[in-house]
PDB file of C-alpha atoms in Angstrom:
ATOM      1  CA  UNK A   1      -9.033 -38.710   4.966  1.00 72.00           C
ATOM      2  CA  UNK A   2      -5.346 -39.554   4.239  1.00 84.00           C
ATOM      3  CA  UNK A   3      -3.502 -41.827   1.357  1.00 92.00           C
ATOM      4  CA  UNK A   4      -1.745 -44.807   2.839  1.00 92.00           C
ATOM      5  CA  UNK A   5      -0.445 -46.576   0.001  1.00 92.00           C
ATOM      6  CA  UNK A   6      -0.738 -46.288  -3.932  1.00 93.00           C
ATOM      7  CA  UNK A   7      -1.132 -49.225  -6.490  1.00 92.00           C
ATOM      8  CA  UNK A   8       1.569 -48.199  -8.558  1.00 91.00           C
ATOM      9  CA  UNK A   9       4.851 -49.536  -8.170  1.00 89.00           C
ATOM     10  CA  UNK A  10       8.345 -48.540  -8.853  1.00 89.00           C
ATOM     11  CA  UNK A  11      10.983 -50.314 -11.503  1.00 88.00           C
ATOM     12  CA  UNK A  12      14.024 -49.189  -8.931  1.00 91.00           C
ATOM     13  CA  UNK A  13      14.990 -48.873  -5.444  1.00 94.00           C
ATOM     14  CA  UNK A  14      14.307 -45.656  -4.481  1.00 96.00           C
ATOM     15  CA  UNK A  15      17.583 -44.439  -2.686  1.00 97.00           C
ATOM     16  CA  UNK A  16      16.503 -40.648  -2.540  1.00 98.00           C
ATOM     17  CA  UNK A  17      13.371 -40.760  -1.263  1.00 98.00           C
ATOM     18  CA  UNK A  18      15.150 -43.220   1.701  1.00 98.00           C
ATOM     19  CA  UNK A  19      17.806 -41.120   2.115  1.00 98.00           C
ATOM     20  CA  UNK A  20      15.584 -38.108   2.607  1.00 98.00           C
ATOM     21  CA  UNK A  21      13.062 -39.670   5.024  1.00 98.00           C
ATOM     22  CA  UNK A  22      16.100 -40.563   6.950  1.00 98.00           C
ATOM     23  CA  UNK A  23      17.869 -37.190   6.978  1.00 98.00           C
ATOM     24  CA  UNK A  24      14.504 -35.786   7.941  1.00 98.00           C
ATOM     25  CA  UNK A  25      14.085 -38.311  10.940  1.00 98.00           C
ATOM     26  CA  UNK A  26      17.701 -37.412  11.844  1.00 97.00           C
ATOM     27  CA  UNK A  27      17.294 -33.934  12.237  1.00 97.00           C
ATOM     28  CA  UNK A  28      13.923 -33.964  13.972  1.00 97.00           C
ATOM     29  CA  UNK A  29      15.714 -36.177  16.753  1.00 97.00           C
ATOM     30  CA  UNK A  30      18.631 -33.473  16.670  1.00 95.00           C
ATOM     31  CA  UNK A  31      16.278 -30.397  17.305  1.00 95.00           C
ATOM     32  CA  UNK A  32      14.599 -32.769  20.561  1.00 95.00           C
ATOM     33  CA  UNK A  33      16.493 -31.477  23.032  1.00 95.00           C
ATOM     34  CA  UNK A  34      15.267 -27.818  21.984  1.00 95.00           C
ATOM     35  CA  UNK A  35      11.862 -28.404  22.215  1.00 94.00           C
ATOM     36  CA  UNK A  36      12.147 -28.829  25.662  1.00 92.00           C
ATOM     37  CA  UNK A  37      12.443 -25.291  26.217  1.00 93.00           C
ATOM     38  CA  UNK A  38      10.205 -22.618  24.794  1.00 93.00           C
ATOM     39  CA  UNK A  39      13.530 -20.135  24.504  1.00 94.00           C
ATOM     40  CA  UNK A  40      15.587 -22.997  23.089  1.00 95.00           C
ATOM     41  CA  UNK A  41      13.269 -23.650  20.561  1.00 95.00           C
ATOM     42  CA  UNK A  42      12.279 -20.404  18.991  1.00 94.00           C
ATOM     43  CA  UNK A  43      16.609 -19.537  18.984  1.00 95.00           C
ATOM     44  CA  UNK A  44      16.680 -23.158  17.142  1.00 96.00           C
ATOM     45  CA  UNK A  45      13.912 -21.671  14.192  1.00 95.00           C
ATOM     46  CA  UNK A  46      15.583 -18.204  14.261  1.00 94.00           C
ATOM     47  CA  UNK A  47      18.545 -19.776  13.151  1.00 95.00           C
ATOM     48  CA  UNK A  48      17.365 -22.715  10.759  1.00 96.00           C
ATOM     49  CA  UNK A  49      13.974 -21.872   9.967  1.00 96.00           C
ATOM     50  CA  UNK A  50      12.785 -19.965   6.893  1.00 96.00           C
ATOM     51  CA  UNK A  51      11.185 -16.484   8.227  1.00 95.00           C
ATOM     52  CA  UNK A  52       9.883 -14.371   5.016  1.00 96.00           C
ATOM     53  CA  UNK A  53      10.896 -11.294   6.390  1.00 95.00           C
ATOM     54  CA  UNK A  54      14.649 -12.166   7.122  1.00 95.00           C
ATOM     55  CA  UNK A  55      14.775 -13.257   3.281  1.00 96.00           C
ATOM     56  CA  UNK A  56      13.064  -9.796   2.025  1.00 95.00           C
ATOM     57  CA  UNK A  57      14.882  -7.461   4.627  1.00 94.00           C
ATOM     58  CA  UNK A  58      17.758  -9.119   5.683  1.00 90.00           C
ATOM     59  CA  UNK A  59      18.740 -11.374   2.595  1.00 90.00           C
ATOM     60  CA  UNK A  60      19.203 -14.719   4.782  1.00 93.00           C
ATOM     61  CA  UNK A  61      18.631 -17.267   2.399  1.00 95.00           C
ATOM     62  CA  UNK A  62      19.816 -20.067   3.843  1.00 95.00           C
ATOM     63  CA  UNK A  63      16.334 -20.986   5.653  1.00 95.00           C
ATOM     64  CA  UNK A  64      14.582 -21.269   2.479  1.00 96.00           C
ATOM     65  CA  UNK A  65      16.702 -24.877   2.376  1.00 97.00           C
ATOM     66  CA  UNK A  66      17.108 -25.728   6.079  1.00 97.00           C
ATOM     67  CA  UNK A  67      13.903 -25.487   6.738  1.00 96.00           C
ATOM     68  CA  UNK A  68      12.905 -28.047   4.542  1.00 96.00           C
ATOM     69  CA  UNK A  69      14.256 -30.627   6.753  1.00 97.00           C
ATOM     70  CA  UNK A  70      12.512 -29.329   9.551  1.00 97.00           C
ATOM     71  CA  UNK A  71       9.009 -30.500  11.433  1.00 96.00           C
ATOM     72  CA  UNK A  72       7.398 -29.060  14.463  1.00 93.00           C
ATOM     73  CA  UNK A  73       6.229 -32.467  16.124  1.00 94.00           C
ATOM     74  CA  UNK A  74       6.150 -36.086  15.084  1.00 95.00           C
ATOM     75  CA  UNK A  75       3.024 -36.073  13.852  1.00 94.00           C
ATOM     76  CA  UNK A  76       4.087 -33.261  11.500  1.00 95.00           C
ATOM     77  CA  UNK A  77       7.183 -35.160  10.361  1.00 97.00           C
ATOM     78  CA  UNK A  78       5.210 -38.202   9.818  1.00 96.00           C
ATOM     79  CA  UNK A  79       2.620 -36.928   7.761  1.00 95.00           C
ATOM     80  CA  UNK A  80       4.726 -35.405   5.499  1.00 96.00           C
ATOM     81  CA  UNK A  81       7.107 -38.547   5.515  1.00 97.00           C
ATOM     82  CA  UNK A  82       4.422 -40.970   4.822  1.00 96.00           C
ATOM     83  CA  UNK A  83       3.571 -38.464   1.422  1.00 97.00           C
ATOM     84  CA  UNK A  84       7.030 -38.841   0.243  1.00 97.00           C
ATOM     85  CA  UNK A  85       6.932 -42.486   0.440  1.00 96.00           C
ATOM     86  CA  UNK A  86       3.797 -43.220  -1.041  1.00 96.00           C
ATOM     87  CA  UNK A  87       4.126 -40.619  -4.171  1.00 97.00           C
ATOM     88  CA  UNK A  88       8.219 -40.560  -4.449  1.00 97.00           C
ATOM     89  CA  UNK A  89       9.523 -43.403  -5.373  1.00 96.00           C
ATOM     90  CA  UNK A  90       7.434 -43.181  -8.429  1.00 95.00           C
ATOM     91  CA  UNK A  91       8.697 -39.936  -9.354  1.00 96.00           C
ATOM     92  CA  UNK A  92      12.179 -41.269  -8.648  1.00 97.00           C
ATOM     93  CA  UNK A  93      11.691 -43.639 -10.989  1.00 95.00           C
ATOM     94  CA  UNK A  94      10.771 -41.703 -13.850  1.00 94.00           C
ATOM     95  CA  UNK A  95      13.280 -38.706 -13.263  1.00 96.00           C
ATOM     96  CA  UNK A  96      16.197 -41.410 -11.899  1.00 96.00           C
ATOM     97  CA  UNK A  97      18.144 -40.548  -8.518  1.00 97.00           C
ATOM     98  CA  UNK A  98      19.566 -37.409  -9.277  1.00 97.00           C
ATOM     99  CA  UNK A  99      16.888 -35.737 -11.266  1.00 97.00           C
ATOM    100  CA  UNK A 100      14.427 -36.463  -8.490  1.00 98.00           C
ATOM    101  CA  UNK A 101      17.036 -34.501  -6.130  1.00 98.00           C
ATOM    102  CA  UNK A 102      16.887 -31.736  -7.831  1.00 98.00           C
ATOM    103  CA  UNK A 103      13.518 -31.859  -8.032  1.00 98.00           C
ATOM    104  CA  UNK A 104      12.502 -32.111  -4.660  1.00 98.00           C
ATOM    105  CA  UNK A 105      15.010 -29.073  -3.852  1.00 98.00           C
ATOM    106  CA  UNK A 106      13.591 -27.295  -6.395  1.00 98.00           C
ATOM    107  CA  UNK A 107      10.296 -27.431  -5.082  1.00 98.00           C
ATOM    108  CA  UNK A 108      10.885 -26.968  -1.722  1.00 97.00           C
ATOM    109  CA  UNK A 109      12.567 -23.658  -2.405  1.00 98.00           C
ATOM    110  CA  UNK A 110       9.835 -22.873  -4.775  1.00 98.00           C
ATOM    111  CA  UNK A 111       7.139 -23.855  -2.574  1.00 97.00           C
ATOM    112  CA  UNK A 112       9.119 -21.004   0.000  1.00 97.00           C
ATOM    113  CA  UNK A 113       9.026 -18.305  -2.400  1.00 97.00           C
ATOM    114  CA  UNK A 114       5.360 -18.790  -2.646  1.00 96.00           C
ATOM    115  CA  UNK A 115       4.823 -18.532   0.915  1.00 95.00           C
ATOM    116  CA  UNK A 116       6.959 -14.973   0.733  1.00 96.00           C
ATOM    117  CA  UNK A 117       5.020 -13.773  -2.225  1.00 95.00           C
ATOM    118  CA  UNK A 118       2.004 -14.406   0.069  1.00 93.00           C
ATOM    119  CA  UNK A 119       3.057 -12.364   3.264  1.00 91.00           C
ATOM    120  CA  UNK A 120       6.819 -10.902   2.624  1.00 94.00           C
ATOM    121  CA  UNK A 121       6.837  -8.708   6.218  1.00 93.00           C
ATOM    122  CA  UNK A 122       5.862 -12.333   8.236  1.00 92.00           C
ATOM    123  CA  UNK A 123       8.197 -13.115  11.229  1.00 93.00           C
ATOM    124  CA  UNK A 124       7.141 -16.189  11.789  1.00 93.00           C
ATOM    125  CA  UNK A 125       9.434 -19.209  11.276  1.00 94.00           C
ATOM    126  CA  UNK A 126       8.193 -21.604   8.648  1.00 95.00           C
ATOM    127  CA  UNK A 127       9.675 -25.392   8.748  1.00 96.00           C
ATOM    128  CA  UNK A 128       8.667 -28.317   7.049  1.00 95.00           C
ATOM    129  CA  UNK A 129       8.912 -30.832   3.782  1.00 96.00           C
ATOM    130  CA  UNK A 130       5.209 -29.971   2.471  1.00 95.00           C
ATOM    131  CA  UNK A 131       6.053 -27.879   0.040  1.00 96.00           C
ATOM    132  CA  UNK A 132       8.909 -29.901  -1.377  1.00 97.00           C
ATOM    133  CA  UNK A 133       6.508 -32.840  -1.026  1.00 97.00           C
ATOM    134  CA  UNK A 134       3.169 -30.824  -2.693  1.00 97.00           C
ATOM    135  CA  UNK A 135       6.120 -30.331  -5.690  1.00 98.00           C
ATOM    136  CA  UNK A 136       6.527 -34.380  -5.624  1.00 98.00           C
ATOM    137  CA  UNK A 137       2.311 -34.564  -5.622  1.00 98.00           C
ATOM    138  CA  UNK A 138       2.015 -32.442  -8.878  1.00 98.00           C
ATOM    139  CA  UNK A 139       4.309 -34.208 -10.976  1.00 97.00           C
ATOM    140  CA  UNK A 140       2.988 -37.192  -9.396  1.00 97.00           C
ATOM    141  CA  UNK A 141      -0.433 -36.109 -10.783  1.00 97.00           C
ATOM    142  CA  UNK A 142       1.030 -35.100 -14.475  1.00 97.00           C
ATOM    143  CA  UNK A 143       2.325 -38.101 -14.974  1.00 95.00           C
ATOM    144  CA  UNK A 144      -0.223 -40.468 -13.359  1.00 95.00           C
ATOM    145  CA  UNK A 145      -3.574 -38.819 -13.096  1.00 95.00           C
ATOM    146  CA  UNK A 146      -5.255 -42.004 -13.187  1.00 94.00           C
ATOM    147  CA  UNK A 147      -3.374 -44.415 -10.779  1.00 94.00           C
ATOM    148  CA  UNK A 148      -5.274 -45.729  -7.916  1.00 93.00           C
ATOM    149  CA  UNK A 149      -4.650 -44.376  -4.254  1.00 95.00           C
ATOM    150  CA  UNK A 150      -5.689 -46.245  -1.043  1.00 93.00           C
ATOM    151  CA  UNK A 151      -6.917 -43.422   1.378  1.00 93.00           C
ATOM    152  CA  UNK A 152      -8.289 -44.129   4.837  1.00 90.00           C
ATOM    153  CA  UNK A 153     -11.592 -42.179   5.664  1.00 87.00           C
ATOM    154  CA  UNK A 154     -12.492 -41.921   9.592  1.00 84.00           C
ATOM    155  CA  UNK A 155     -15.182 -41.000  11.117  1.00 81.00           C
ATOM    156  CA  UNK A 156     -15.608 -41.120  14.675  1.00 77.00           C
ATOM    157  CA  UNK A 157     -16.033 -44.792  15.049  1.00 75.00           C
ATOM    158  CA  UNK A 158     -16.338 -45.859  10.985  1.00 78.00           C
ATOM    159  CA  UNK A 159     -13.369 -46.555   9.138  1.00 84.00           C
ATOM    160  CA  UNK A 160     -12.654 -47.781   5.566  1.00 87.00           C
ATOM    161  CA  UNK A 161     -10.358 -47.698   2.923  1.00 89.00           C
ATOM    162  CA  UNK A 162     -11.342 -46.196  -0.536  1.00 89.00           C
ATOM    163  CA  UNK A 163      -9.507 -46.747  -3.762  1.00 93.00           C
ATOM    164  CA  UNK A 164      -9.590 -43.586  -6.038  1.00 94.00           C
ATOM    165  CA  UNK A 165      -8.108 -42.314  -8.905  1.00 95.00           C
ATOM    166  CA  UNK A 166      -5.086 -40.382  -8.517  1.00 95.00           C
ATOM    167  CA  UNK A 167      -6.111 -36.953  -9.616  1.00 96.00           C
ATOM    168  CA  UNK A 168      -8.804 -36.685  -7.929  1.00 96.00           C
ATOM    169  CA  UNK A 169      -7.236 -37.684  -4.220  1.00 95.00           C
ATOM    170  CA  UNK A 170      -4.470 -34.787  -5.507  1.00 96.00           C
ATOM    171  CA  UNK A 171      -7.145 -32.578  -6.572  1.00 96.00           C
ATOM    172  CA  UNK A 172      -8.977 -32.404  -3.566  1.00 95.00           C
ATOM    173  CA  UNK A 173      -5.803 -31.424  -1.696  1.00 96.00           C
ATOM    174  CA  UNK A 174      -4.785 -28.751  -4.108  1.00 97.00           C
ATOM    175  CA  UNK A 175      -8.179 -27.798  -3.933  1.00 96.00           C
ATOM    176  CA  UNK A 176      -8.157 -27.812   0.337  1.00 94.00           C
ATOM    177  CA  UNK A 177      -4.735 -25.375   0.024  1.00 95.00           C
ATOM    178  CA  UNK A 178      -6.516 -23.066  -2.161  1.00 95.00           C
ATOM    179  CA  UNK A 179      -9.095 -22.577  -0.132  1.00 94.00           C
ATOM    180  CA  UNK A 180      -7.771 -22.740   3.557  1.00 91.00           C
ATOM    181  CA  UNK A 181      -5.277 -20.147   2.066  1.00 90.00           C
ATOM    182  CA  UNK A 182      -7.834 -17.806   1.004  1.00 90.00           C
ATOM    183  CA  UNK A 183      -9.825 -17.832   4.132  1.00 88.00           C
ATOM    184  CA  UNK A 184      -6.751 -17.935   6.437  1.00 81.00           C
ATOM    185  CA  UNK A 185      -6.062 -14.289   7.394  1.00 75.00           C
ATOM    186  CA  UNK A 186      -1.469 -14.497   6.586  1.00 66.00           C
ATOM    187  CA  UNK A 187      -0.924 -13.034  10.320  1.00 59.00           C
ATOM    188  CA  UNK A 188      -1.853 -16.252  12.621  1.00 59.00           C
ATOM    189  CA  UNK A 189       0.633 -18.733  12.689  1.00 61.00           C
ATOM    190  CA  UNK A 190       0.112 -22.448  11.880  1.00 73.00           C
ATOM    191  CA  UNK A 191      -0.163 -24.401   7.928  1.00 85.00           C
ATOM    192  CA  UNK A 192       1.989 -22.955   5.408  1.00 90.00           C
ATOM    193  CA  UNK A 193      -0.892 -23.340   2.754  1.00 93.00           C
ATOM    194  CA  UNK A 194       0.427 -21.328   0.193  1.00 94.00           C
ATOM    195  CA  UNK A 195       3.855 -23.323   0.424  1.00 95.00           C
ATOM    196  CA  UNK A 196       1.893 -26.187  -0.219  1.00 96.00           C
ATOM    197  CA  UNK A 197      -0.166 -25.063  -3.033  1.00 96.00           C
ATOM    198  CA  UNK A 198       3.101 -23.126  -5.164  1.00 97.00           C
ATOM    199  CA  UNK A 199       5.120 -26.243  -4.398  1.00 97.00           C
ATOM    200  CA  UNK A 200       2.318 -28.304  -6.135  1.00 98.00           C
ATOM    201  CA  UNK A 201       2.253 -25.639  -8.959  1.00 98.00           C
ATOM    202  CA  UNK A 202       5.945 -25.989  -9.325  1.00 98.00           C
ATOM    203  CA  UNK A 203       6.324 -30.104  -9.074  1.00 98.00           C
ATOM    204  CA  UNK A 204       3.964 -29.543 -12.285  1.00 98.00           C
ATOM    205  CA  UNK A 205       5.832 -27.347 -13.999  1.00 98.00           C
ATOM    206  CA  UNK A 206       9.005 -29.287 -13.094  1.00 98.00           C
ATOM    207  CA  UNK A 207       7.520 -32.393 -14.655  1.00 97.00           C
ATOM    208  CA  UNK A 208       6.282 -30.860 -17.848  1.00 97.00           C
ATOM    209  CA  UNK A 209      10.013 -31.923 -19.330  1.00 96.00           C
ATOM    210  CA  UNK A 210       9.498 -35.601 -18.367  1.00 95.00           C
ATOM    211  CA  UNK A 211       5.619 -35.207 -19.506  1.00 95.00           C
ATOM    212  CA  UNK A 212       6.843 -33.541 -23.134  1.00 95.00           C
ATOM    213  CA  UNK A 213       9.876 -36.529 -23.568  1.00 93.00           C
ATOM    214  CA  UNK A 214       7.052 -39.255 -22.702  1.00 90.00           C
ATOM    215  CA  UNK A 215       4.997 -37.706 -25.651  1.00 92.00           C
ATOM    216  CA  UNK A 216       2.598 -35.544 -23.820  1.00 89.00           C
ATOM    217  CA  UNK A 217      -1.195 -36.043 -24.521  1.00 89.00           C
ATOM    218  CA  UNK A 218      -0.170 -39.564 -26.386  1.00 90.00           C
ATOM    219  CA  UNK A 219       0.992 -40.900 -23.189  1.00 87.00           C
ATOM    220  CA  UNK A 220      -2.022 -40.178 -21.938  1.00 88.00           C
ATOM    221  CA  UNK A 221      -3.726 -41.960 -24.721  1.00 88.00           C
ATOM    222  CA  UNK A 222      -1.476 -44.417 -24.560  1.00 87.00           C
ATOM    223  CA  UNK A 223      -1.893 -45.157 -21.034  1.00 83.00           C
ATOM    224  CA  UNK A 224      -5.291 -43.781 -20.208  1.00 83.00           C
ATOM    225  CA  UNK A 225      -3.385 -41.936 -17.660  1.00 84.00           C
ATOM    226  CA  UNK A 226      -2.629 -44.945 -15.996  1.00 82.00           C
ATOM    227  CA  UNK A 227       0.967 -46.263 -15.016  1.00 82.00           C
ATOM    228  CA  UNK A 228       2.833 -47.249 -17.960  1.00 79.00           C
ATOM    229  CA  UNK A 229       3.581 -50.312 -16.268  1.00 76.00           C
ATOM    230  CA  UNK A 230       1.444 -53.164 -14.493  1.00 76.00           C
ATOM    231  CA  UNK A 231      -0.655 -51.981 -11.506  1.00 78.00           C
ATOM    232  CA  UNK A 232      -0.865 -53.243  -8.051  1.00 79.00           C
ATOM    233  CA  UNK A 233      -4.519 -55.283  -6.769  1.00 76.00           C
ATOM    234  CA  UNK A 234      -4.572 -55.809  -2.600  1.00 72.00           C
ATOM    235  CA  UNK A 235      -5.884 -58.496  -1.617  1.00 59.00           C
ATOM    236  CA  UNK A 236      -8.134 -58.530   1.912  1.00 50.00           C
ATOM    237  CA  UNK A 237      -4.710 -59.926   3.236  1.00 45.00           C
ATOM    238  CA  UNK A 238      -2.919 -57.195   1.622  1.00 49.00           C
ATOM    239  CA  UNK A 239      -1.333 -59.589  -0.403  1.00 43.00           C
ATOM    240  CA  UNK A 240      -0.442 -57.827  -3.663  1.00 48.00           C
ATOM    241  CA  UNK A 241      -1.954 -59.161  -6.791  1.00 44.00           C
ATOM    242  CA  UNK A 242      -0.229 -57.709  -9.712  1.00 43.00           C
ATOM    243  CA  UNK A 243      -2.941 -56.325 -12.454  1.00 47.00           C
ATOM    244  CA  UNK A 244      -2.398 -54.876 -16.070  1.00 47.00           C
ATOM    245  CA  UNK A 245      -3.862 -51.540 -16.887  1.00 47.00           C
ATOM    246  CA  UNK A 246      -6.389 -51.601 -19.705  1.00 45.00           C
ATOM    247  CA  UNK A 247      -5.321 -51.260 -22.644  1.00 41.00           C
TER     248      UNK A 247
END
């Protein structure tokens, strides 16, 4: 079960979120030619990749930002790039260019500091967007619990696309971070849950402002927690049909 599109669309051009898919893509081609090589690779993450115990013990910061831009395969990088386009431009919107800049940064390095909290001594290298991205899923959810969210359910051979509510496509995925971090023993290698869920803690936080200036709970009167603007329909064609929230 992943999103592929929302019904909610943006009143500008989203040149952030573009630029950032792009710089993402760029890099990922750059760091090719060292994951040819076993050796080349793991000298590549020593140097750009964010390991907890080179922060705690050896104060090198700089990997709580580099690694950000960094994926471990395509399929990595694409997942986390398809997140950002679906749920960022909307959060662009509302925060404009440079607000949402900050606040992707900000949750990315917050989203790092919660993976530290969890397991300080760790030597493993930690790359990735998620966190910065679960930051743009929480204040995605604060401001728009209720708009609708095309996700794609497979199972072996049956596929189908479900609209659901916002919050509860974003809950379930808080809810899966929680829970895979709990169980998963911080030795092995592999997700970076806790990244995921403090960078979805932060987003929220980091939204409250935007939330407060909106008028808070009214807004969500106001709007039922729906987009304050006219929703998306697709049609079987995926033609979209413009449709008015209810009032």
């Amino acid at each position: 079960m992943f999103p592929i599109r929302d019904h909610n669309p943006s009143n500008r051009t989203p040149f952030v979120v573009y630029a950032l898919i792009a710089a993402n893509l760029a890099v990922f081609l750059m760091q090719l030619p060292y994951m040819e090589s076993e050796r080349a690779i793991a000298g590549f993450w020593r140097d750009w990749a964010m390991i907890p115990a080179a922060v705690t013990q050896g104060g090198e910061v700089q990997g709580i930002f580099t690694s950000m831009f960094l994926h471990a395969g395509w399929m990595h990088l694409a997942g986390n790039m398809l997140f950002l386009w679906i749920f960022g431009d909307n959060l662009e919107d509302q925060l404009g260019h440079l607000g949402f800049l900050t606040f992707y940064i900000a949750s990315g390095v917050a989203a790092a500091l919660a993976h530290i909290a969890a397991d300080p001594g760790s030597v493993i290298p930690t790359v990735g967007a998620s966190g910065a991205i679960g930051g743009v899923m929480g204040g995605y959810l604060l401001l728009f619990p209720r708009a609708r969210v095309d996700i794609l359910v497979i199972f072996i051979v049956f596929f189908r696309v479900f609209t659901i509510p916002a919050f509860v496509m974003l809950g379930l995925w808080f809810a899966m971070q929680i829970f895979s971090g709990v169980s998963t023993p911080n030795s092995g290698g592999g997700v970076a849950y806790w990244a995921h869920a403090g960078g979805f803690v932060a987003g929220i936080v980091f939204a409250l402002p935007t939330w407060l200036k909106r008028g808070a709970k009214r807004y969500w009167r106001q709007t039922e927690g729906h987009p304050p603007h006219p929703e998306i329909d697709y049609s079987p064609s995926s033609i979209p049909i413009i449709r008015r929230h209810r009032k």
